[in-house]
Amino acid sequence: MTTTHNTASTIVSEMTKAQSPSSVTIPDNLPNSIIDVQNRIHLLGSLLHLAMHSPLHRRYTLNELEEQFVASLIHGQFRYYEVAGSPVGFVNWAWLTDELAEKYSTGEYTIALNEWQGGSQLWFPEFIAPFGHTNAIVRDLRTHVFEKGTPAKALRISPEGDFKGVSQYRL
């Protein structure tokens, strides 16, 4: 795993290929090798762990989990956080066009796989920090991922899953 250290948490920004057993040969040209699949399964398991500890996310169906998380994993538009090997947070982002942002801001629209990139509006579809690491995650996003002052938006959703509006931020 590639890790970055700061005082509050260990940040895992991307899963890297582990060493494969010597008895297994994995062709270099396979985009979805068994190692990649194992890393994805590990990350998805960690996301499920986080979701189970979040009042909002524990209500998600498997379909909703797929819609809200998998596209960002495919596009590499996420940060996953661990402390002492245990998951503590996850955040993903999409760059939406003005048209898509207008649809998404209603709380009734799901971003499709091919819509996560290409726009100029930064949105955070998911932010999970059920163990109190929100400030450390925001600090990491401000210092290591996005330029200071970058405008961003997120849907406000109650723990019961009700749409409450749109929050605007400056990173």
Short mmCIF file of C-alpha atoms in Angstrom, two decimals:
data_model
loop_
_atom_site.label_atom_id
_atom_site.label_comp_id
_atom_site.label_asym_id
_atom_site.label_seq_id
_atom_site.Cartn_x
_atom_site.Cartn_y
_atom_site.Cartn_z
CA MET A 1 0.00 0.00 0.00
CA THR A 2 1.12 3.54 -0.65
CA THR A 3 0.85 5.55 2.56
CA THR A 4 1.31 9.12 3.62
CA HIS A 5 1.79 9.94 7.30
CA ASN A 6 0.46 12.90 9.20
CA THR A 7 -0.12 13.39 12.90
CA ALA A 8 -3.76 12.35 12.90
CA SER A 9 -3.92 9.32 10.65
CA THR A 10 -2.30 7.11 8.11
CA ILE A 11 -3.69 7.79 4.66
CA VAL A 12 -3.93 5.09 2.06
CA SER A 13 -4.44 6.86 -1.24
CA GLU A 14 -4.21 3.95 -3.58
CA MET A 15 -3.94 0.21 -3.30
CA THR A 16 -0.79 -1.07 -4.97
CA LYS A 17 -0.05 -4.53 -6.26
CA ALA A 18 1.17 -6.89 -3.57
CA GLN A 19 3.88 -9.43 -4.28
CA SER A 20 2.33 -12.45 -5.96
CA PRO A 21 3.29 -15.96 -4.85
CA SER A 22 6.13 -17.39 -6.92
CA SER A 23 3.93 -20.24 -8.14
CA VAL A 24 1.49 -17.83 -9.78
CA THR A 25 2.31 -15.99 -12.98
CA ILE A 26 0.24 -12.91 -13.72
CA PRO A 27 0.64 -11.40 -17.19
CA ASP A 28 1.63 -7.73 -17.07
CA ASN A 29 -0.96 -6.78 -19.69
CA LEU A 30 -3.97 -7.90 -17.66
CA PRO A 31 -5.71 -4.80 -16.26
CA ASN A 32 -7.73 -6.79 -13.74
CA SER A 33 -5.22 -9.28 -12.39
CA ILE A 34 -6.01 -11.38 -9.33
CA ILE A 35 -3.86 -9.03 -7.23
CA ASP A 36 -5.90 -6.01 -8.35
CA VAL A 37 -9.08 -7.92 -7.53
CA GLN A 38 -7.76 -8.83 -4.07
CA ASN A 39 -6.87 -5.20 -3.38
CA ARG A 40 -10.34 -4.07 -4.49
CA ILE A 41 -12.00 -6.71 -2.32
CA HIS A 42 -9.93 -5.57 0.68
CA LEU A 43 -10.90 -1.95 0.07
CA LEU A 44 -14.58 -2.82 -0.42
CA GLY A 45 -14.51 -4.79 2.84
CA SER A 46 -13.03 -1.77 4.60
CA LEU A 47 -15.74 0.46 3.09
CA LEU A 48 -18.42 -1.94 4.34
CA HIS A 49 -16.85 -1.78 7.81
CA LEU A 50 -17.03 2.02 7.74
CA ALA A 51 -20.59 1.96 6.39
CA MET A 52 -21.73 -0.36 9.19
CA HIS A 53 -20.60 2.24 11.73
CA SER A 54 -22.32 5.20 10.03
CA PRO A 55 -26.03 5.78 10.77
CA LEU A 56 -26.61 6.97 7.17
CA HIS A 57 -24.46 4.50 5.28
CA ARG A 58 -25.61 1.41 7.16
CA ARG A 59 -29.01 1.95 5.45
CA TYR A 60 -27.52 1.70 1.94
CA THR A 61 -28.48 -1.26 -0.21
CA LEU A 62 -25.76 -3.10 -2.13
CA ASN A 63 -26.92 -1.27 -5.26
CA GLU A 64 -26.55 2.10 -3.52
CA LEU A 65 -23.10 1.15 -2.23
CA GLU A 66 -22.07 0.30 -5.78
CA GLU A 67 -23.52 3.56 -7.19
CA GLN A 68 -21.91 5.73 -4.52
CA PHE A 69 -18.46 4.14 -4.26
CA VAL A 70 -17.35 1.94 -7.16
CA ALA A 71 -17.11 4.65 -9.86
CA SER A 72 -14.76 6.70 -7.68
CA LEU A 73 -12.57 3.63 -7.13
CA ILE A 74 -12.42 3.02 -10.88
CA HIS A 75 -11.52 6.67 -11.56
CA GLY A 76 -9.11 6.97 -8.62
CA GLN A 77 -11.12 9.88 -7.17
CA PHE A 78 -11.04 8.91 -3.51
CA ARG A 79 -9.01 8.84 -0.32
CA TYR A 80 -9.19 5.99 2.13
CA TYR A 81 -7.88 6.44 5.67
CA GLU A 82 -6.56 3.95 8.21
CA VAL A 83 -5.12 4.27 11.71
CA ALA A 84 -3.05 1.35 13.01
CA GLY A 85 -4.37 -0.82 10.16
CA SER A 86 -8.05 -0.14 10.89
CA PRO A 87 -10.33 1.83 8.55
CA VAL A 88 -11.33 5.25 9.91
CA GLY A 89 -12.53 7.22 6.89
CA PHE A 90 -13.29 7.49 3.21
CA VAL A 91 -14.09 10.38 0.91
CA ASN A 92 -14.71 10.46 -2.83
CA TRP A 93 -15.19 13.27 -5.31
CA ALA A 94 -16.59 13.96 -8.75
CA TRP A 95 -15.90 16.80 -11.18
CA LEU A 96 -19.36 17.56 -12.57
CA THR A 97 -20.44 19.71 -15.48
CA ASP A 98 -22.85 22.55 -14.70
CA GLU A 99 -25.73 20.54 -16.18
CA LEU A 100 -24.95 17.44 -14.11
CA ALA A 101 -24.38 19.50 -10.97
CA GLU A 102 -27.84 21.02 -11.37
CA LYS A 103 -29.41 17.54 -11.63
CA TYR A 104 -27.32 16.14 -8.77
CA SER A 105 -28.11 19.07 -6.46
CA THR A 106 -31.76 17.96 -6.32
CA GLY A 107 -30.80 14.87 -4.32
CA GLU A 108 -32.69 12.75 -6.85
CA TYR A 109 -29.90 12.05 -9.35
CA THR A 110 -27.21 9.37 -9.23
CA ILE A 111 -23.91 10.13 -10.96
CA ALA A 112 -23.22 7.56 -13.70
CA LEU A 113 -19.80 5.97 -14.16
CA ASN A 114 -18.97 8.16 -17.17
CA GLU A 115 -20.08 11.38 -15.40
CA TRP A 116 -17.52 11.52 -12.55
CA GLN A 117 -14.99 13.46 -14.62
CA GLY A 118 -15.00 16.25 -17.16
CA GLY A 119 -16.65 19.11 -15.34
CA SER A 120 -15.36 22.02 -13.32
CA GLN A 121 -17.57 21.67 -10.23
CA LEU A 122 -16.10 19.66 -7.36
CA TRP A 123 -18.62 17.55 -5.45
CA PHE A 124 -18.11 15.12 -2.58
CA PRO A 125 -20.74 12.36 -2.98
CA GLU A 126 -19.52 10.41 0.05
CA PHE A 127 -17.65 11.35 3.20
CA ILE A 128 -17.51 8.71 5.92
CA ALA A 129 -15.68 9.30 9.19
CA PRO A 130 -17.69 7.42 11.83
CA PHE A 131 -14.91 7.43 14.43
CA GLY A 132 -14.29 11.18 14.64
CA HIS A 133 -11.55 11.77 12.05
CA THR A 134 -13.42 14.41 10.04
CA ASN A 135 -11.02 17.27 10.80
CA ALA A 136 -7.95 15.19 9.92
CA ILE A 137 -9.54 14.14 6.62
CA VAL A 138 -10.48 17.71 5.70
CA ARG A 139 -6.96 18.86 6.60
CA ASP A 140 -5.50 16.15 4.35
CA LEU A 141 -7.76 17.14 1.44
CA ARG A 142 -6.77 20.79 1.85
CA THR A 143 -3.04 20.13 2.03
CA HIS A 144 -2.43 17.07 -0.15
CA VAL A 145 -5.24 16.70 -2.70
CA PHE A 146 -6.80 20.03 -3.70
CA GLU A 147 -5.51 23.58 -4.01
CA LYS A 148 -6.29 25.82 -1.07
CA GLY A 149 -9.51 27.73 -1.64
CA THR A 150 -11.00 25.22 -4.11
CA PRO A 151 -14.81 25.52 -3.99
CA ALA A 152 -16.65 22.27 -3.34
CA LYS A 153 -20.17 21.05 -2.67
CA ALA A 154 -21.87 18.10 -1.04
CA LEU A 155 -25.41 16.95 -0.55
CA ARG A 156 -26.65 17.16 3.04
CA ILE A 157 -28.40 13.92 3.93
CA SER A 158 -29.91 13.14 7.35
CA PRO A 159 -28.99 9.88 9.13
CA GLU A 160 -32.44 8.65 8.09
CA GLY A 161 -31.56 9.24 4.43
CA ASP A 162 -33.63 12.41 3.87
CA PHE A 163 -32.27 15.07 1.51
CA LYS A 164 -31.63 18.31 3.42
CA GLY A 165 -30.01 20.52 0.78
CA VAL A 166 -26.56 21.36 -0.56
CA SER A 167 -23.55 22.43 1.51
CA GLN A 168 -20.87 24.64 -0.02
CA TYR A 169 -17.24 24.62 1.12
CA ARG A 170 -13.93 26.23 0.38
CA LEU A 171 -11.06 23.85 0.85
#
